Amino acid sequence: MRMVDIIEKKRDGGTLLEEEIRFWIKGYTEGSIPDYQSSAMAMAILFRGMDKNEIAILTDAMEHSGETIDLSCIKGVKVDKHSTGGVGDKTSLALGPLVAACGAKLAKMSGRGLGHTGGTLDKMESIPGIRIARTEDEFINQVNDIGIAIIGQTQDIVPADKKLYALRDVTGTVESIPLIAASIMSKKLASGSDTILLDVKFGSGAFMKTQEKAKELAETMVEIGDSLGRDTRAILTDMDQPLGLAVGNALEVKEAIDTLNGYGPKDFVELVRNAGGIMLVQAGIASDIEDGMSKIDRAIEDRSGLAKLRALVEAQGGDPTYIDDPSKFPVASNIIPVYSKDEGYIRRIDSLSIGLSAMRLGAGRATMEDIIDMSSGIVLNKKVGDFVRKGDLIAYAHTNKKEIGGIICDIENSFELSTEIVKVSPIVHEIVQK
Ligand code: URA
């Protein structure tokens, strides 16, 4: 078999055979197929697409390109969730402890942030001492002991995706539904949970710009997961504004703690309740989403979710007193108020622009080597639907940098105003399930 023939077949719109897909992924992982052929292949897939069978085979080939985790010795239903990447998305830090407090087992491998979106691992590392590198045994024991672990992906999981995703990132081939679906699902399947909830974002700053495209991606992933015996469901959520008020690592951890204490921002609480309701149904703990949401409400009211976050931090070597007293988190030396340039109802807050501004204030990485400043970021003071007058306080920029160029102006310009009253739509636009 020759890689060039497989590339030409896909370039010309052909359907690849199972052995051709496996030959590519195996050869690329082992190094016998070079980057330039894999990037041509990724581009051919981006233009020509793949049918359901090809995507399922690609996912399976990637999943088995390295180690897979066996969670069968954990008692109970193992649940997992994944977000396709949002600005201000600290969902796992509140949702994970809440579903665990309700009896589900959350065995989660998370990622780091790059560009305008933050990663759960980086956020967790704003808690002193916390360790996100764990062995498989430590991971499993922790979930058995306290019902929750959130760790970094081990080196040996889905090596094909590590190489291919880095290649796609620099060859303009990220935005392909078959490639995104296989990339996400191979990692979720390899990490071994029984159920998967996918939060598929759409809009500015998301991979999928429209709800239709997000739905197509969600349906593709749900189909792959279900066909491989995992209860997989998806929610479609918009990124017409950042999630909650805080964007930036320690700022977001504090907001997750606030939420577990019962005073989270409305849109974030709504997302956590909906996602939690679905995950508890998937785990067989709730009879329907309403029942699941009321169990989540109870875990907020009685602070059992907060206690679970504290246990998670402690089990992973972090200082739990930061959860008891979030004022211990370091605060940036420079907190700059941002004012509205105009009057009107806020129609949209450009998430991409807010995410990039937070990154430039120090909260994120432009390259994987950059060091994150945990205390920097942006805290919104107004959200979509609010009315503002010229000069009203709309946000604070937190930074330790002395020189921040035009960032304040970019934050101001992220707020788009309307003269008409703006109706705020529910955060979950649609649920996708079989
Ligand atoms: N997230 C992933 O893990 N993979 C993609 O291809 C896109 C988003």
PDB file of N, CA, C and O in Angstrom, residues 329-373:
ATOM      1  N   PHE A 329      -6.260  33.700  46.844  1.00  0.00           N
ATOM      2  CA  PHE A 329      -5.689  33.691  45.487  1.00  0.00           C
ATOM      3  C   PHE A 329      -4.994  35.027  45.226  1.00  0.00           C
ATOM      4  O   PHE A 329      -5.502  36.080  45.628  1.00  0.00           O
ATOM      5  N   PRO A 330      -3.841  35.004  44.546  1.00  0.00           N
ATOM      6  CA  PRO A 330      -3.158  36.266  44.263  1.00  0.00           C
ATOM      7  C   PRO A 330      -4.005  37.183  43.375  1.00  0.00           C
ATOM      8  O   PRO A 330      -4.769  36.703  42.533  1.00  0.00           O
ATOM      9  N   VAL A 331      -3.875  38.478  43.642  1.00  0.00           N
ATOM     10  CA  VAL A 331      -4.632  39.474  42.871  1.00  0.00           C
ATOM     11  C   VAL A 331      -3.637  40.272  42.030  1.00  0.00           C
ATOM     12  O   VAL A 331      -2.538  40.594  42.498  1.00  0.00           O
ATOM     13  N   ALA A 332      -4.026  40.591  40.795  1.00  0.00           N
ATOM     14  CA  ALA A 332      -3.124  41.321  39.896  1.00  0.00           C
ATOM     15  C   ALA A 332      -2.824  42.713  40.443  1.00  0.00           C
ATOM     16  O   ALA A 332      -3.658  43.316  41.135  1.00  0.00           O
ATOM     17  N   SER A 333      -1.628  43.224  40.118  1.00  0.00           N
ATOM     18  CA  SER A 333      -1.218  44.523  40.674  1.00  0.00           C
ATOM     19  C   SER A 333      -1.957  45.688  40.002  1.00  0.00           C
ATOM     20  O   SER A 333      -2.075  46.772  40.555  1.00  0.00           O
ATOM     21  N   ASN A 334      -2.463  45.439  38.823  1.00  0.00           N
ATOM     22  CA  ASN A 334      -3.062  46.512  38.037  1.00  0.00           C
ATOM     23  C   ASN A 334      -4.492  46.108  37.643  1.00  0.00           C
ATOM     24  O   ASN A 334      -4.678  45.197  36.823  1.00  0.00           O
ATOM     25  N   ILE A 335      -5.504  46.762  38.257  1.00  0.00           N
ATOM     26  CA  ILE A 335      -6.898  46.436  37.910  1.00  0.00           C
ATOM     27  C   ILE A 335      -7.521  47.683  37.284  1.00  0.00           C
ATOM     28  O   ILE A 335      -7.697  48.712  37.951  1.00  0.00           O
ATOM     29  N   ILE A 336      -7.807  47.572  35.995  1.00  0.00           N
ATOM     30  CA  ILE A 336      -8.186  48.764  35.226  1.00  0.00           C
ATOM     31  C   ILE A 336      -9.672  48.704  34.859  1.00  0.00           C
ATOM     32  O   ILE A 336     -10.108  47.756  34.192  1.00  0.00           O
ATOM     33  N   PRO A 337     -10.456  49.720  35.280  1.00  0.00           N
ATOM     34  CA  PRO A 337     -11.868  49.710  34.891  1.00  0.00           C
ATOM     35  C   PRO A 337     -12.049  50.021  33.399  1.00  0.00           C
ATOM     36  O   PRO A 337     -11.266  50.784  32.834  1.00  0.00           O
ATOM     37  N   VAL A 338     -13.042  49.408  32.801  1.00  0.00           N
ATOM     38  CA  VAL A 338     -13.335  49.649  31.375  1.00  0.00           C
ATOM     39  C   VAL A 338     -14.761  50.195  31.305  1.00  0.00           C
ATOM     40  O   VAL A 338     -15.673  49.640  31.930  1.00  0.00           O
ATOM     41  N   TYR A 339     -14.929  51.297  30.549  1.00  0.00           N
ATOM     42  CA  TYR A 339     -16.233  51.978  30.515  1.00  0.00           C
ATOM     43  C   TYR A 339     -16.888  51.874  29.137  1.00  0.00           C
ATOM     44  O   TYR A 339     -16.200  51.818  28.107  1.00  0.00           O
ATOM     45  N   SER A 340     -18.226  51.925  29.134  1.00  0.00           N
ATOM     46  CA  SER A 340     -18.954  51.846  27.862  1.00  0.00           C
ATOM     47  C   SER A 340     -18.737  53.109  27.030  1.00  0.00           C
ATOM     48  O   SER A 340     -18.790  54.226  27.555  1.00  0.00           O
ATOM     49  N   LYS A 341     -18.559  52.908  25.723  1.00  0.00           N
ATOM     50  CA  LYS A 341     -18.327  54.060  24.833  1.00  0.00           C
ATOM     51  C   LYS A 341     -19.644  54.688  24.405  1.00  0.00           C
ATOM     52  O   LYS A 341     -19.671  55.768  23.852  1.00  0.00           O
ATOM     53  N   ASP A 342     -20.748  53.965  24.630  1.00  0.00           N
ATOM     54  CA  ASP A 342     -22.026  54.392  24.083  1.00  0.00           C
ATOM     55  C   ASP A 342     -23.171  53.991  24.989  1.00  0.00           C
ATOM     56  O   ASP A 342     -22.943  53.363  26.020  1.00  0.00           O
ATOM     57  N   GLU A 343     -24.392  54.274  24.497  1.00  0.00           N
ATOM     58  CA  GLU A 343     -25.574  53.891  25.276  1.00  0.00           C
ATOM     59  C   GLU A 343     -26.362  52.848  24.488  1.00  0.00           C
ATOM     60  O   GLU A 343     -26.442  52.935  23.261  1.00  0.00           O
ATOM     61  N   GLY A 344     -26.941  51.880  25.179  1.00  0.00           N
ATOM     62  CA  GLY A 344     -27.791  50.908  24.480  1.00  0.00           C
ATOM     63  C   GLY A 344     -27.880  49.593  25.228  1.00  0.00           C
ATOM     64  O   GLY A 344     -27.332  49.444  26.325  1.00  0.00           O
ATOM     65  N   TYR A 345     -28.603  48.664  24.621  1.00  0.00           N
ATOM     66  CA  TYR A 345     -28.720  47.309  25.175  1.00  0.00           C
ATOM     67  C   TYR A 345     -27.579  46.464  24.614  1.00  0.00           C
ATOM     68  O   TYR A 345     -27.308  46.520  23.407  1.00  0.00           O
ATOM     69  N   ILE A 346     -26.927  45.698  25.467  1.00  0.00           N
ATOM     70  CA  ILE A 346     -25.815  44.868  24.967  1.00  0.00           C
ATOM     71  C   ILE A 346     -26.397  43.699  24.164  1.00  0.00           C
ATOM     72  O   ILE A 346     -27.206  42.915  24.673  1.00  0.00           O
ATOM     73  N   ARG A 347     -25.977  43.652  22.885  1.00  0.00           N
ATOM     74  CA  ARG A 347     -26.493  42.642  21.950  1.00  0.00           C
ATOM     75  C   ARG A 347     -25.572  41.429  21.934  1.00  0.00           C
ATOM     76  O   ARG A 347     -26.003  40.295  21.766  1.00  0.00           O
ATOM     77  N   ARG A 348     -24.266  41.683  22.106  1.00  0.00           N
ATOM     78  CA  ARG A 348     -23.278  40.611  21.961  1.00  0.00           C
ATOM     79  C   ARG A 348     -21.998  41.078  22.640  1.00  0.00           C
ATOM     80  O   ARG A 348     -21.710  42.290  22.640  1.00  0.00           O
ATOM     81  N   ILE A 349     -21.250  40.165  23.237  1.00  0.00           N
ATOM     82  CA  ILE A 349     -19.913  40.502  23.740  1.00  0.00           C
ATOM     83  C   ILE A 349     -18.963  39.537  23.033  1.00  0.00           C
ATOM     84  O   ILE A 349     -19.019  38.326  23.288  1.00  0.00           O
ATOM     85  N   ASP A 350     -18.178  40.062  22.121  1.00  0.00           N
ATOM     86  CA  ASP A 350     -17.369  39.222  21.231  1.00  0.00           C
ATOM     87  C   ASP A 350     -16.397  38.341  22.044  1.00  0.00           C
ATOM     88  O   ASP A 350     -15.395  38.828  22.578  1.00  0.00           O
ATOM     89  N   SER A 351     -16.715  37.062  22.106  1.00  0.00           N
ATOM     90  CA  SER A 351     -15.929  36.139  22.949  1.00  0.00           C
ATOM     91  C   SER A 351     -14.495  36.015  22.450  1.00  0.00           C
ATOM     92  O   SER A 351     -13.560  35.944  23.257  1.00  0.00           O
ATOM     93  N   LEU A 352     -14.335  35.968  21.144  1.00  0.00           N
ATOM     94  CA  LEU A 352     -12.993  35.819  20.590  1.00  0.00           C
ATOM     95  C   LEU A 352     -12.122  36.996  21.018  1.00  0.00           C
ATOM     96  O   LEU A 352     -10.993  36.838  21.493  1.00  0.00           O
ATOM     97  N   SER A 353     -12.694  38.199  20.894  1.00  0.00           N
ATOM     98  CA  SER A 353     -11.944  39.399  21.237  1.00  0.00           C
ATOM     99  C   SER A 353     -11.637  39.459  22.754  1.00  0.00           C
ATOM    100  O   SER A 353     -10.527  39.814  23.170  1.00  0.00           O
ATOM    101  N   ILE A 354     -12.622  39.064  23.591  1.00  0.00           N
ATOM    102  CA  ILE A 354     -12.388  39.053  25.052  1.00  0.00           C
ATOM    103  C   ILE A 354     -11.333  37.998  25.395  1.00  0.00           C
ATOM    104  O   ILE A 354     -10.410  38.241  26.191  1.00  0.00           O
ATOM    105  N   GLY A 355     -11.423  36.843  24.755  1.00  0.00           N
ATOM    106  CA  GLY A 355     -10.448  35.770  25.016  1.00  0.00           C
ATOM    107  C   GLY A 355      -9.042  36.198  24.621  1.00  0.00           C
ATOM    108  O   GLY A 355      -8.076  35.973  25.363  1.00  0.00           O
ATOM    109  N   LEU A 356      -8.918  36.830  23.465  1.00  0.00           N
ATOM    110  CA  LEU A 356      -7.590  37.276  23.012  1.00  0.00           C
ATOM    111  C   LEU A 356      -7.063  38.401  23.907  1.00  0.00           C
ATOM    112  O   LEU A 356      -5.870  38.453  24.224  1.00  0.00           O
ATOM    113  N   SER A 357      -7.963  39.294  24.348  1.00  0.00           N
ATOM    114  CA  SER A 357      -7.535  40.388  25.227  1.00  0.00           C
ATOM    115  C   SER A 357      -7.044  39.823  26.556  1.00  0.00           C
ATOM    116  O   SER A 357      -6.016  40.260  27.094  1.00  0.00           O
ATOM    117  N   ALA A 358      -7.776  38.834  27.094  1.00  0.00           N
ATOM    118  CA  ALA A 358      -7.360  38.209  28.370  1.00  0.00           C
ATOM    119  C   ALA A 358      -5.987  37.548  28.196  1.00  0.00           C
ATOM    120  O   ALA A 358      -5.116  37.654  29.063  1.00  0.00           O
ATOM    121  N   MET A 359      -5.811  36.899  27.040  1.00  0.00           N
ATOM    122  CA  MET A 359      -4.516  36.252  26.778  1.00  0.00           C
ATOM    123  C   MET A 359      -3.397  37.301  26.778  1.00  0.00           C
ATOM    124  O   MET A 359      -2.362  37.109  27.416  1.00  0.00           O
ATOM    125  N   ARG A 360      -3.658  38.442  26.135  1.00  0.00           N
ATOM    126  CA  ARG A 360      -2.614  39.476  26.045  1.00  0.00           C
ATOM    127  C   ARG A 360      -2.371  40.139  27.407  1.00  0.00           C
ATOM    128  O   ARG A 360      -1.279  40.656  27.677  1.00  0.00           O
ATOM    129  N   LEU A 361      -3.362  40.113  28.281  1.00  0.00           N
ATOM    130  CA  LEU A 361      -3.151  40.647  29.641  1.00  0.00           C
ATOM    131  C   LEU A 361      -2.279  39.704  30.472  1.00  0.00           C
ATOM    132  O   LEU A 361      -1.831  40.057  31.556  1.00  0.00           O
ATOM    133  N   GLY A 362      -2.084  38.480  29.965  1.00  0.00           N
ATOM    134  CA  GLY A 362      -1.211  37.518  30.657  1.00  0.00           C
ATOM    135  C   GLY A 362      -1.881  36.203  31.001  1.00  0.00           C
ATOM    136  O   GLY A 362      -1.238  35.297  31.507  1.00  0.00           O
ATOM    137  N   ALA A 363      -3.218  36.105  30.721  1.00  0.00           N
ATOM    138  CA  ALA A 363      -3.967  34.932  31.187  1.00  0.00           C
ATOM    139  C   ALA A 363      -3.809  33.699  30.311  1.00  0.00           C
ATOM    140  O   ALA A 363      -4.227  32.617  30.716  1.00  0.00           O
ATOM    141  N   GLY A 364      -3.245  33.852  29.108  1.00  0.00           N
ATOM    142  CA  GLY A 364      -3.181  32.687  28.217  1.00  0.00           C
ATOM    143  C   GLY A 364      -1.875  32.611  27.459  1.00  0.00           C
ATOM    144  O   GLY A 364      -0.996  33.458  27.620  1.00  0.00           O
ATOM    145  N   ARG A 365      -1.789  31.562  26.662  1.00  0.00           N
ATOM    146  CA  ARG A 365      -0.565  31.334  25.880  1.00  0.00           C
ATOM    147  C   ARG A 365      -0.803  31.658  24.409  1.00  0.00           C
ATOM    148  O   ARG A 365      -1.806  31.211  23.846  1.00  0.00           O
ATOM    149  N   ALA A 366       0.179  32.339  23.799  1.00  0.00           N
ATOM    150  CA  ALA A 366       0.156  32.470  22.345  1.00  0.00           C
ATOM    151  C   ALA A 366       0.860  31.257  21.744  1.00  0.00           C
ATOM    152  O   ALA A 366       0.510  30.781  20.668  1.00  0.00           O
ATOM    153  N   THR A 367       1.883  30.742  22.460  1.00  0.00           N
ATOM    154  CA  THR A 367       2.531  29.497  22.029  1.00  0.00           C
ATOM    155  C   THR A 367       2.581  28.575  23.245  1.00  0.00           C
ATOM    156  O   THR A 367       2.477  29.050  24.382  1.00  0.00           O
ATOM    157  N   MET A 368       2.755  27.300  23.007  1.00  0.00           N
ATOM    158  CA  MET A 368       2.692  26.315  24.085  1.00  0.00           C
ATOM    159  C   MET A 368       3.778  26.563  25.149  1.00  0.00           C
ATOM    160  O   MET A 368       3.647  26.112  26.280  1.00  0.00           O
ATOM    161  N   GLU A 369       4.828  27.304  24.786  1.00  0.00           N
ATOM    162  CA  GLU A 369       5.948  27.546  25.725  1.00  0.00           C
ATOM    163  C   GLU A 369       5.663  28.726  26.670  1.00  0.00           C
ATOM    164  O   GLU A 369       6.346  28.890  27.680  1.00  0.00           O
ATOM    165  N   ASP A 370       4.689  29.570  26.353  1.00  0.00           N
ATOM    166  CA  ASP A 370       4.435  30.760  27.172  1.00  0.00           C
ATOM    167  C   ASP A 370       4.035  30.393  28.607  1.00  0.00           C
ATOM    168  O   ASP A 370       3.396  29.358  28.828  1.00  0.00           O
ATOM    169  N   ILE A 371       4.409  31.259  29.535  1.00  0.00           N
ATOM    170  CA  ILE A 371       4.044  31.025  30.944  1.00  0.00           C
ATOM    171  C   ILE A 371       2.834  31.890  31.285  1.00  0.00           C
ATOM    172  O   ILE A 371       2.799  33.087  30.963  1.00  0.00           O
ATOM    173  N   ILE A 372       1.873  31.260  31.940  1.00  0.00           N
ATOM    174  CA  ILE A 372       0.624  31.960  32.249  1.00  0.00           C
ATOM    175  C   ILE A 372       0.745  32.732  33.556  1.00  0.00           C
ATOM    176  O   ILE A 372       1.346  32.250  34.512  1.00  0.00           O
ATOM    177  N   ASP A 373       0.159  33.941  33.583  1.00  0.00           N
ATOM    178  CA  ASP A 373       0.040  34.699  34.823  1.00  0.00           C
ATOM    179  C   ASP A 373      -1.349  34.387  35.398  1.00  0.00           C
ATOM    180  O   ASP A 373      -2.368  34.821  34.850  1.00  0.00           O
TER     181      ASP A 373
END
